[in-house]
XYZ file of C-alpha atoms in Angstrom:
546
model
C 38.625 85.362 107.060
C 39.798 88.884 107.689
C 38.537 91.511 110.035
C 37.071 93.469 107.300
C 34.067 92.583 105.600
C 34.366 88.705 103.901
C 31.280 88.212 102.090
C 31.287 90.640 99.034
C 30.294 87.682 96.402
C 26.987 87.899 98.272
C 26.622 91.473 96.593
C 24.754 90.116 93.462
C 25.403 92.718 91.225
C 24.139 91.837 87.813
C 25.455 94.219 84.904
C 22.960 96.235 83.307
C 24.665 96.090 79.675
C 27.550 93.771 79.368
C 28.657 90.176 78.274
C 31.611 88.154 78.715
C 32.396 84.779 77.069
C 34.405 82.287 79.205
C 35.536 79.505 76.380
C 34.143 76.398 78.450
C 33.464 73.097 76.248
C 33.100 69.480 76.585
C 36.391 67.861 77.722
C 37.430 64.337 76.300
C 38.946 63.325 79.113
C 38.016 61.020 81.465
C 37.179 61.321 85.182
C 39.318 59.577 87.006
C 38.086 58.844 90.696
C 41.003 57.371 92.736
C 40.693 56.194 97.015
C 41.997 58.972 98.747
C 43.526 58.862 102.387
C 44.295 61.759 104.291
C 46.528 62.072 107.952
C 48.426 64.529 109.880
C 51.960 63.565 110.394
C 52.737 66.031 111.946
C 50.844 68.924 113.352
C 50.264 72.665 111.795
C 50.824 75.073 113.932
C 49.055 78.190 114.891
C 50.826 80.196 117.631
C 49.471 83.062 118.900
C 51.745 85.550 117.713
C 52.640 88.063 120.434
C 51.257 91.512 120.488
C 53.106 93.916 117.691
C 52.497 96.887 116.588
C 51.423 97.085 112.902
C 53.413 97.115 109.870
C 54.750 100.417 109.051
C 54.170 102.483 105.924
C 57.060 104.683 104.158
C 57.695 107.995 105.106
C 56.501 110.358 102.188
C 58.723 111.005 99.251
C 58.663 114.391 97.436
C 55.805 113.461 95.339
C 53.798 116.667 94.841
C 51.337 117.119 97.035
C 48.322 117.745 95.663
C 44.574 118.372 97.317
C 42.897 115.030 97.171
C 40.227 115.512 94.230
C 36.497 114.698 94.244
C 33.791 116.272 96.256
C 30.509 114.652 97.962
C 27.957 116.617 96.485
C 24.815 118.218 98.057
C 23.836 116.592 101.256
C 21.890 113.853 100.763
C 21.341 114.518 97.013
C 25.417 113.475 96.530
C 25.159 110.329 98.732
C 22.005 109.060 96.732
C 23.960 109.856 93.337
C 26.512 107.662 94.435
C 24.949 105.158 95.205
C 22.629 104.791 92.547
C 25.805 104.524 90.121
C 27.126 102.119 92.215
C 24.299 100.016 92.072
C 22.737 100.540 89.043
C 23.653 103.474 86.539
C 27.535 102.438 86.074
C 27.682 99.250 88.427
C 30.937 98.383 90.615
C 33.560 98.566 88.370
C 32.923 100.934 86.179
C 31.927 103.639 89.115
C 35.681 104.122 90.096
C 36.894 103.470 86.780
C 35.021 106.378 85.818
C 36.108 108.758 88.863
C 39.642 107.574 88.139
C 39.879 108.852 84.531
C 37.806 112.019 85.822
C 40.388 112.706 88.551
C 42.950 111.294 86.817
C 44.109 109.897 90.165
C 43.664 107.078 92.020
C 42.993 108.720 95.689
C 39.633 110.601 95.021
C 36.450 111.563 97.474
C 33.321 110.028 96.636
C 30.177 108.933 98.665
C 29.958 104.848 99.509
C 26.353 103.361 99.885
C 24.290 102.593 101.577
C 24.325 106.490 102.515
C 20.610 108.003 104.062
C 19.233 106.952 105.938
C 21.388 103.904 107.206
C 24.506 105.750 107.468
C 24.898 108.827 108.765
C 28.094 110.335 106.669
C 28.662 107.993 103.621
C 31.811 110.506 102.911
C 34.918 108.652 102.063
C 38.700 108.917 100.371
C 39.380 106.327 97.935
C 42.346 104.582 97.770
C 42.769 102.470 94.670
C 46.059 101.650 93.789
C 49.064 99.137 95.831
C 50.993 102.409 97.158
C 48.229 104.025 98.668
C 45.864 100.772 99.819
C 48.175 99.092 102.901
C 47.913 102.515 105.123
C 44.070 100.883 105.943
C 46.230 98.390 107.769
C 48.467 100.607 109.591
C 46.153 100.674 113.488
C 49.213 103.433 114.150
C 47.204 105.646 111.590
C 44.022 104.049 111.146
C 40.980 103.986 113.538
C 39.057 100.074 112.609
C 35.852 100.434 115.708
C 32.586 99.880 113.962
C 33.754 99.986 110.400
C 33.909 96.350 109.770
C 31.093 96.540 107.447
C 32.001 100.368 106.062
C 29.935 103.523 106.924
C 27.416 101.810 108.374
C 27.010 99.010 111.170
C 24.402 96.245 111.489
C 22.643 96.479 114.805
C 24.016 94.223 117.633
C 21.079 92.485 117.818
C 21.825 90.297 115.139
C 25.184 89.336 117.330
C 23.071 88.538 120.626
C 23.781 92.279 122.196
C 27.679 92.265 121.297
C 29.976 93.890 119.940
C 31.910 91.195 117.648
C 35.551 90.814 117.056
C 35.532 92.446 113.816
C 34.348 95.910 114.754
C 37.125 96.027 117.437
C 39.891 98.462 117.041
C 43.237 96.806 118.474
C 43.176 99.175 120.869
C 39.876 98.260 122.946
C 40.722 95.615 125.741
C 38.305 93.188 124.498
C 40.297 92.843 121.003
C 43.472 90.979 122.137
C 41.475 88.459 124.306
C 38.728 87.517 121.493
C 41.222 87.151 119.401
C 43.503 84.992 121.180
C 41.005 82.932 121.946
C 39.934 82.328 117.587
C 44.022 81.524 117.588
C 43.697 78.806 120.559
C 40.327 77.457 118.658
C 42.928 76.981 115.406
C 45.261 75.086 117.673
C 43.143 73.312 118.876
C 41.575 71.864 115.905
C 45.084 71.454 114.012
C 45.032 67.698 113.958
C 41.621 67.455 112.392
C 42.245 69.829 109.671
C 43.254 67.481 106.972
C 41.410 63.982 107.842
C 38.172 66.329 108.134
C 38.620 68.008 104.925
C 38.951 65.112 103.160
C 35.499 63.138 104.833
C 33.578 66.181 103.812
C 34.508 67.065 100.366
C 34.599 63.628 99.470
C 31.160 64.051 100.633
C 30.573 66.853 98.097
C 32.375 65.011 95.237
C 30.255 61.336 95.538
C 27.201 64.002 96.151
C 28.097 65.270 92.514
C 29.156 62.258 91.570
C 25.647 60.784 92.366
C 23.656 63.553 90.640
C 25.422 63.410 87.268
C 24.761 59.850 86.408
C 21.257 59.812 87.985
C 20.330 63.431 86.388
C 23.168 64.247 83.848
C 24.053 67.504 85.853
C 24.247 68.741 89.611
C 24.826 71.635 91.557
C 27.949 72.890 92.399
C 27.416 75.550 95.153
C 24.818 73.933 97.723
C 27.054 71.058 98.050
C 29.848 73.367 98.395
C 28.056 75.260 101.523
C 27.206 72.056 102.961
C 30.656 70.201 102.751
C 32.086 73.233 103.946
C 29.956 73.618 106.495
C 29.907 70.234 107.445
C 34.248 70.543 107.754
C 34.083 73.534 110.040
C 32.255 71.726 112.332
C 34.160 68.866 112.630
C 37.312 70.434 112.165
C 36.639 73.181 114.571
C 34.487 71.499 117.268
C 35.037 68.042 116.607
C 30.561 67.776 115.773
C 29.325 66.716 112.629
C 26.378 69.668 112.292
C 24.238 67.278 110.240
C 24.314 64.935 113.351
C 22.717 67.439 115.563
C 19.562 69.302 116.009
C 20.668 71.659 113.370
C 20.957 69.196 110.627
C 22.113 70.520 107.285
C 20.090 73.556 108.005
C 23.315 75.319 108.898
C 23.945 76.858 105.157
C 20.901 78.463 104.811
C 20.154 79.996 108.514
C 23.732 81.701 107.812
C 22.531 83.188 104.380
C 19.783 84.958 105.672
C 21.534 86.231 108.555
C 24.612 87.107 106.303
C 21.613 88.684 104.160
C 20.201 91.200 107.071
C 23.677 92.311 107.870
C 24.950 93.442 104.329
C 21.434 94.375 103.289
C 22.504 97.932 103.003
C 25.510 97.141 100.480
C 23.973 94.189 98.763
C 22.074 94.890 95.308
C 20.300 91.404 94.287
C 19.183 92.177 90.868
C 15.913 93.475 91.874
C 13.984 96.323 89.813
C 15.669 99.784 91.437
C 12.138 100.962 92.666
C 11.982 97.671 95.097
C 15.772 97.255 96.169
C 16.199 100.837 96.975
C 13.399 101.094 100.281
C 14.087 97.307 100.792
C 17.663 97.214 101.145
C 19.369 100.568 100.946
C 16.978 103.062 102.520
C 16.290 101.750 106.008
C 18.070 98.160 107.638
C 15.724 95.217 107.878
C 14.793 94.313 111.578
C 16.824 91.584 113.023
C 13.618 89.856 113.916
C 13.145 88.531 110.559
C 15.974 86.121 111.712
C 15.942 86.097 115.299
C 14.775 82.095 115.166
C 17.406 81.348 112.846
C 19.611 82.618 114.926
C 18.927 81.302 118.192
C 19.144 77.877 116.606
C 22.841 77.951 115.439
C 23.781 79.457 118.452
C 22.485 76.738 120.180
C 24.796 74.502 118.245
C 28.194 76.444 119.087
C 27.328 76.443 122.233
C 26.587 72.452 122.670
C 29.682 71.789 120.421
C 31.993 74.219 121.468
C 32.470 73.183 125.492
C 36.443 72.868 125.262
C 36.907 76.535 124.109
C 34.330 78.062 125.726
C 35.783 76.395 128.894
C 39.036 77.989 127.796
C 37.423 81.623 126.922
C 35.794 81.657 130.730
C 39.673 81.388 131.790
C 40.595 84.305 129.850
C 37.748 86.864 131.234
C 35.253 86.195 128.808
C 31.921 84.811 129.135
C 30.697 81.890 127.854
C 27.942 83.803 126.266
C 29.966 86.478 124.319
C 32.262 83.959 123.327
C 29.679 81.742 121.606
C 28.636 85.083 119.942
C 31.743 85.130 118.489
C 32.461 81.837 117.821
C 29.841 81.671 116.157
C 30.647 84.710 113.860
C 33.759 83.891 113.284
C 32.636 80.493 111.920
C 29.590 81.567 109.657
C 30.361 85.256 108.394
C 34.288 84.633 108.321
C 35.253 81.222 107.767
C 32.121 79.565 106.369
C 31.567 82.861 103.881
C 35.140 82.776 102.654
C 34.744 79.438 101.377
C 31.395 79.849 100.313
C 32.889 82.615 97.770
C 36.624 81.319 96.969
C 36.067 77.782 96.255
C 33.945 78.248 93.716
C 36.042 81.368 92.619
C 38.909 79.019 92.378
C 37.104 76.424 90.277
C 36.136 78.953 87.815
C 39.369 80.369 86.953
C 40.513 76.834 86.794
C 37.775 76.038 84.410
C 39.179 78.898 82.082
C 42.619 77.906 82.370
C 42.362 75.066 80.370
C 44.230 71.217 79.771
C 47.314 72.466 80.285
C 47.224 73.677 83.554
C 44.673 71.094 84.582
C 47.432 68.314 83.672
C 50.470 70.345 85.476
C 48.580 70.268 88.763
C 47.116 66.960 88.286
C 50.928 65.908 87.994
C 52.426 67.795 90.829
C 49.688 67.102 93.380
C 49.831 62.928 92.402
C 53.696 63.001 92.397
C 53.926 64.586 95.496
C 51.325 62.700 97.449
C 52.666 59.328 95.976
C 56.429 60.496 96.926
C 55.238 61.150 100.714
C 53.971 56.777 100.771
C 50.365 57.952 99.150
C 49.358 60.326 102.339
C 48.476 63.912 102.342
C 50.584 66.251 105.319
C 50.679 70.102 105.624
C 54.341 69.082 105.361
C 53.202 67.845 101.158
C 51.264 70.555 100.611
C 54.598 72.623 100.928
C 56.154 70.861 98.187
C 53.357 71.916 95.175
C 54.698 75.129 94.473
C 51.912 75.475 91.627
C 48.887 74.621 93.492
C 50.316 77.497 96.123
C 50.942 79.796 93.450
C 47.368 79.226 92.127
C 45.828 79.835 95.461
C 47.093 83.106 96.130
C 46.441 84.324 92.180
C 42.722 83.430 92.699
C 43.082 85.340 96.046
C 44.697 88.270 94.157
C 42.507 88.552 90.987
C 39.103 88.034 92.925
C 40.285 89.180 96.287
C 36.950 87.689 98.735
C 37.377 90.805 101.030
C 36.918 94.101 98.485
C 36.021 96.553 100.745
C 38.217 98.353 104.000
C 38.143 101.215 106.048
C 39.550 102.988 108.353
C 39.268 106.604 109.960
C 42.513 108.815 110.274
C 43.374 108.772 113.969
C 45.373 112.414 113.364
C 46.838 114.742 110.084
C 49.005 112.580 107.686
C 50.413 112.706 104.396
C 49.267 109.464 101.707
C 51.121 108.484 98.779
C 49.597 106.954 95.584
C 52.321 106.544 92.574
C 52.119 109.545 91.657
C 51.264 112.365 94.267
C 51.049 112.823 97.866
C 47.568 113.453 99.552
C 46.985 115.454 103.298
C 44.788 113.327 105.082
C 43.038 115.095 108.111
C 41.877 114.059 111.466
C 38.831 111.886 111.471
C 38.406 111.527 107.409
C 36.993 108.136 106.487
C 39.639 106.097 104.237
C 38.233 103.376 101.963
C 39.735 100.701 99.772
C 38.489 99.110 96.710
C 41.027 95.952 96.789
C 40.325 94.571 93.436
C 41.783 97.887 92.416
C 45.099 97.312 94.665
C 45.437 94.244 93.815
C 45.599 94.388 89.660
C 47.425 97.688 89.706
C 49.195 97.940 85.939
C 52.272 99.402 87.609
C 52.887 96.204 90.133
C 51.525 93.126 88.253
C 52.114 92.211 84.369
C 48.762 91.315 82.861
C 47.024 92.283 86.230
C 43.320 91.126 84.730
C 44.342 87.577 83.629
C 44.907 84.616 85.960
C 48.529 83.512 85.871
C 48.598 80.564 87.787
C 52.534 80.727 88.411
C 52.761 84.479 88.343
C 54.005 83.595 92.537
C 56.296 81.011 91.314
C 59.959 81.549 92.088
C 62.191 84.130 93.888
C 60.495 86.770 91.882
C 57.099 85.246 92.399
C 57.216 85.475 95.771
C 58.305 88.924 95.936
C 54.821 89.590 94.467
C 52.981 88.004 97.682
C 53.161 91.684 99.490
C 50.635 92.805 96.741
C 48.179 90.114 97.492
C 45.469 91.953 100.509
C 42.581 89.848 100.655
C 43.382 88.226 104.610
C 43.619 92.844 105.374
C 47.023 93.219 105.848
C 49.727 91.443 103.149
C 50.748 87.835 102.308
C 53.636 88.146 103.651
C 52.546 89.898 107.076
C 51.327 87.491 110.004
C 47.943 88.160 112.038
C 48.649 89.687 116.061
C 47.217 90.339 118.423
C 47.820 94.421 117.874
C 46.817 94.256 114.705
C 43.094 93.548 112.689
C 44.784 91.169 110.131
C 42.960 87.804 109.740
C 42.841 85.351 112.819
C 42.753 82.739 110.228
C 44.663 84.019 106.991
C 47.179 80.733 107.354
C 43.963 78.216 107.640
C 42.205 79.838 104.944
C 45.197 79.928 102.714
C 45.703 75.780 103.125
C 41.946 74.999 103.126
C 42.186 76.824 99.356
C 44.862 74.495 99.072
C 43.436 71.358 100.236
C 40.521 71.845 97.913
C 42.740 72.017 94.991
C 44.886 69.190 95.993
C 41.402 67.051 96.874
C 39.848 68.047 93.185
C 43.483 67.141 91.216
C 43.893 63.786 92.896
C 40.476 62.857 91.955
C 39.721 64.185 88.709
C 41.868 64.863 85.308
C 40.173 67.973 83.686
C 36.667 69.949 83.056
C 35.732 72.873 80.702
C 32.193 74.500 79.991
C 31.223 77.720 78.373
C 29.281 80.799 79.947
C 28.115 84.303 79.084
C 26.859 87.079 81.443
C 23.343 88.613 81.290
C 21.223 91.359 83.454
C 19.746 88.236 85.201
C 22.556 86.212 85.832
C 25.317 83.906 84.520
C 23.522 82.349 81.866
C 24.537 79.031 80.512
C 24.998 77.538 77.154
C 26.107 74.108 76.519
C 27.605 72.559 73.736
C 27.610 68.985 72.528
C 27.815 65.744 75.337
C 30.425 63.117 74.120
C 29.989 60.004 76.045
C 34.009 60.914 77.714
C 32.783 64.261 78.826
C 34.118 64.489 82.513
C 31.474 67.314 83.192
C 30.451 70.548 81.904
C 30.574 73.092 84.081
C 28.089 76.031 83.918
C 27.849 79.166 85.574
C 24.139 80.689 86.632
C 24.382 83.689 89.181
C 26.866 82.112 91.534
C 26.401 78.970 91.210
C 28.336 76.383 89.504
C 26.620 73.332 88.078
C 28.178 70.334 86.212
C 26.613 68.799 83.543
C 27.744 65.302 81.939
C 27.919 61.389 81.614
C 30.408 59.803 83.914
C 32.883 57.787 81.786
């Protein structure tokens, strides 16, 4: 995932006074569970692009300039404001909603938790509209050391004494080799990309599978983690994790030292007068997970000889390449799918029949047409299932948050004014913002599947963020744009192509509470696929087989 933060799904926020209905209810039609075979034909390609310098931003118009609005408040007093409506008083949402209409702009100053005493100047400039957003990728005018993770950073213990990848700027020596050695890892593993995928989320289906006619429903989102788990280490590494000393303990040893890290910007639903000290006050010691730790380390470095061997002929050690391996794989690519597949399910769920039976038809036409084997080169030709993979990446962007410090003066457009950013000011981005701005996307809160179908489609793709730099930009060496964006972005597609040749259609119903996603079913026909429910973030079917 990108070089920004990648987990934000793991910042439980529950709303304090708000419900949502998502129209989910028993389908009538039937599972159908076809043999699937998977190959390579031919092999995907990764190349290390060569070292560029970012993309460029447009010169300023004459927009008025204007002084960019907002202030920070008292010291410490302001910060603590902040982010108690962020957390609690207004939630996520509805605390730059509200500084929007107050500014009535969309480039304001505000305070970003955690704030005292974890970080030392919470001050920020928010940026929350498509104009004004992409100048966070620009490394000509943005600073990225140490702000992978915002106005804060997690101590290095928790990364065995390094710095990682992410909290690089392009310009520090150590950037361009860690990173060229994730994009040799990626070529490496091409060929196993596809047959892997397959093994382990046919795994995760016959899991499901097993659970609904033994139990009537099963969990979605712990066989998720595990197949996905399972598929970066095979794909990766070429090591089935389960077949090691590590077992399937992978998932969890990740979530609690995902947990420790993004502590500080995490709000779990607990009562304000026990999350506030416990997360947001003062970090939680790394030793709470040193164990943990040490043991999937020890895994990357048993499984990972071939790159590591190839990292030592580079100029990096075997030991700080592990380290960053091993981030790469948990926080980045393990997290990403641990949030967007089930992301992508959900919005599929609420799409309904129709769209169910379009992809079901595109993705068994296709496969059949290419002799009844899935390719990279077949993916290419299911323009839907692509255009339904970058709307879930657009609507619920897995990367929300980005920073970056001004390296000297500049000038900042939104739509509508022009903004004199200083030396040394923090800028921050609220994606979800950029990427359903009214004056870019028609119906920017629903979930078009085709809205990237098409020559005016893909003219769209610049909009879509999540990988920290656009669609239609490619990850270098010089810049902090996603090592993986390309894997991620057929992985999303795989998943969708692996559900549609298997099953027909699913629907379920779900309402949102102060504790949670909570559930309500309706009726159980004996044809009901599954039923799909929603309970915090998980996903769990519930049905009879037919």
């Amino acid at each position: 995932m990108a070089s920004s933060l990648t987990l934000p799904s793991l910042q439980l926020q529950f709303p304090s006074q708000r419900s949502s209905k998502i129209s989910w209810r028993p389908s009538t039609h039937r599972l159908i569970v076809r043999p699937m075979r998977a190959s390579v034909s031919e092999k995907s390609s990764v190349p290390p692009p060569p070292v560029t310098t970012t993309m460029a931003t447009p010169e300023p118009t004459k927009l008025p300039i204007r002084e960019v609005p907002g202030d920070y408040g008292l010291p410490s007093v302001g910060p603590i404001k902040d982010r108690n409506d962020f957390f609690y008083n207004q939630g996520r949402e509805e605390f730059f909603k509200s500084r929007v209409q107050k500014y009535q702009s969309t480039v304001f100053r505000t305070n970003m938790p955690p704030g005292p005493f974890i970080s030392s100047n919470p001050k920020v400039i928010a940026l929350l509209d498509a104009k004004s957003f992409p100048v966070l990728f620009d490394v000509s005018k943005v600073e990225k050391k140490d702000l992978f993770t915002g106005t804060y950073m997690p101590s290095t213990e928790l990364t065995g004494g390094y710095r990682i990848l992410s909290y690089l700027d392009p310009s520090e020596p150590n950037h361009s080799k860690l990173k060229k050695l994730l994009f040799f890892m990626l070529q490496s593993s091409r060929d196993r990309v596809i047959p892997e995928f397959h093994t382990s989320f046919t795994e995760l289906f016959e899991t499901i599978e097993k659970e609904l006619t033994s139990k009537g429903k099963a969990g979605f989102n712990d066989p998720n983690d595990q197949a996905s788990f399972n598929f970066l280490g095979r794909s990766f590494y070429g090591t089935n994790p389960a077949d090691t000393k590590l077992g399937t303990d992978g998932p969890s040893l990740i979530g609690k030292w995902v947990l420790i890290q993004l502590g500080p910007i995490l709000t779990l639903g607990l009562p304000r007068a026990v999350e506030e000290p416990l997360l947001h006050t003062f970090p939680l010691p790394p030793l709470l997970v040193e164990g943990g730790y040490h043991k999937l380390y020890d895994f990357f470095y048993e499984s990972s000889t071939s790159v590591l061997d190839e990292a030592e002929k580079m100029g990096i050690s075997r030991e700080e390449a592990c380290h960053n391996l091993l981030f790469a794989t948990c926080f980045n690519s393990f997290g990403g799918m641990k949030i967007l597949f089930p992301n992508i399910i959900k919005r599929l769920a609420v799409a309904g029949i129709k769209l169910h039976t379009q992809l079901a038809e595109e993705v068994r036409s296709v496969v059949k047409n290419n002799g009844g084997k899935l390719t990279m080169a077949a993916t290419e030709q299911m323009p839907l299932v692509k255009s339904v993979v970058y709307e879930a990446l657009r609507i619920e962007p897995p990367v929300p948050f980005q920073y970056g410090k001004a390296k000297s003066d500049f000038v900042i457009e939104s739509h509508d004014a022009a903004f004199k950013i200083k030396e040394g000011e923090m800028l921050f981005g609220y994606q979800p913002f950029a990427t359903k701005d009214p004056k870019i996307f028609d119906q920017p809160e629903e979930f078009v599947a085709d809205r990237f179908l098409g020559e005016e489609g893909e003219k769209l793709l610049k909009y879509v963020l999540w990988s920290n730099g656009p669609e239609t930009e490619s990850p270098t060496l010089g810049n902090k744009q996603c090592a993986g964006k390309d894997f991620v972005v057929f992985v999303s597609r795989l998943f969708v192509v692996e559900w549609f040749r298997r099953y027909d259609s699913f629907e379920a119903e779900s309402t949102v509470s102060p504790l949670g996603d909570l559930v309500l079913v309706d009726g159980c026909n004996l044809n009901i696929v599954c039923i799909w429910l929603v309970k915090r973030n998980d996903i769990i079917f519930a049905g009879i087989l037919a």
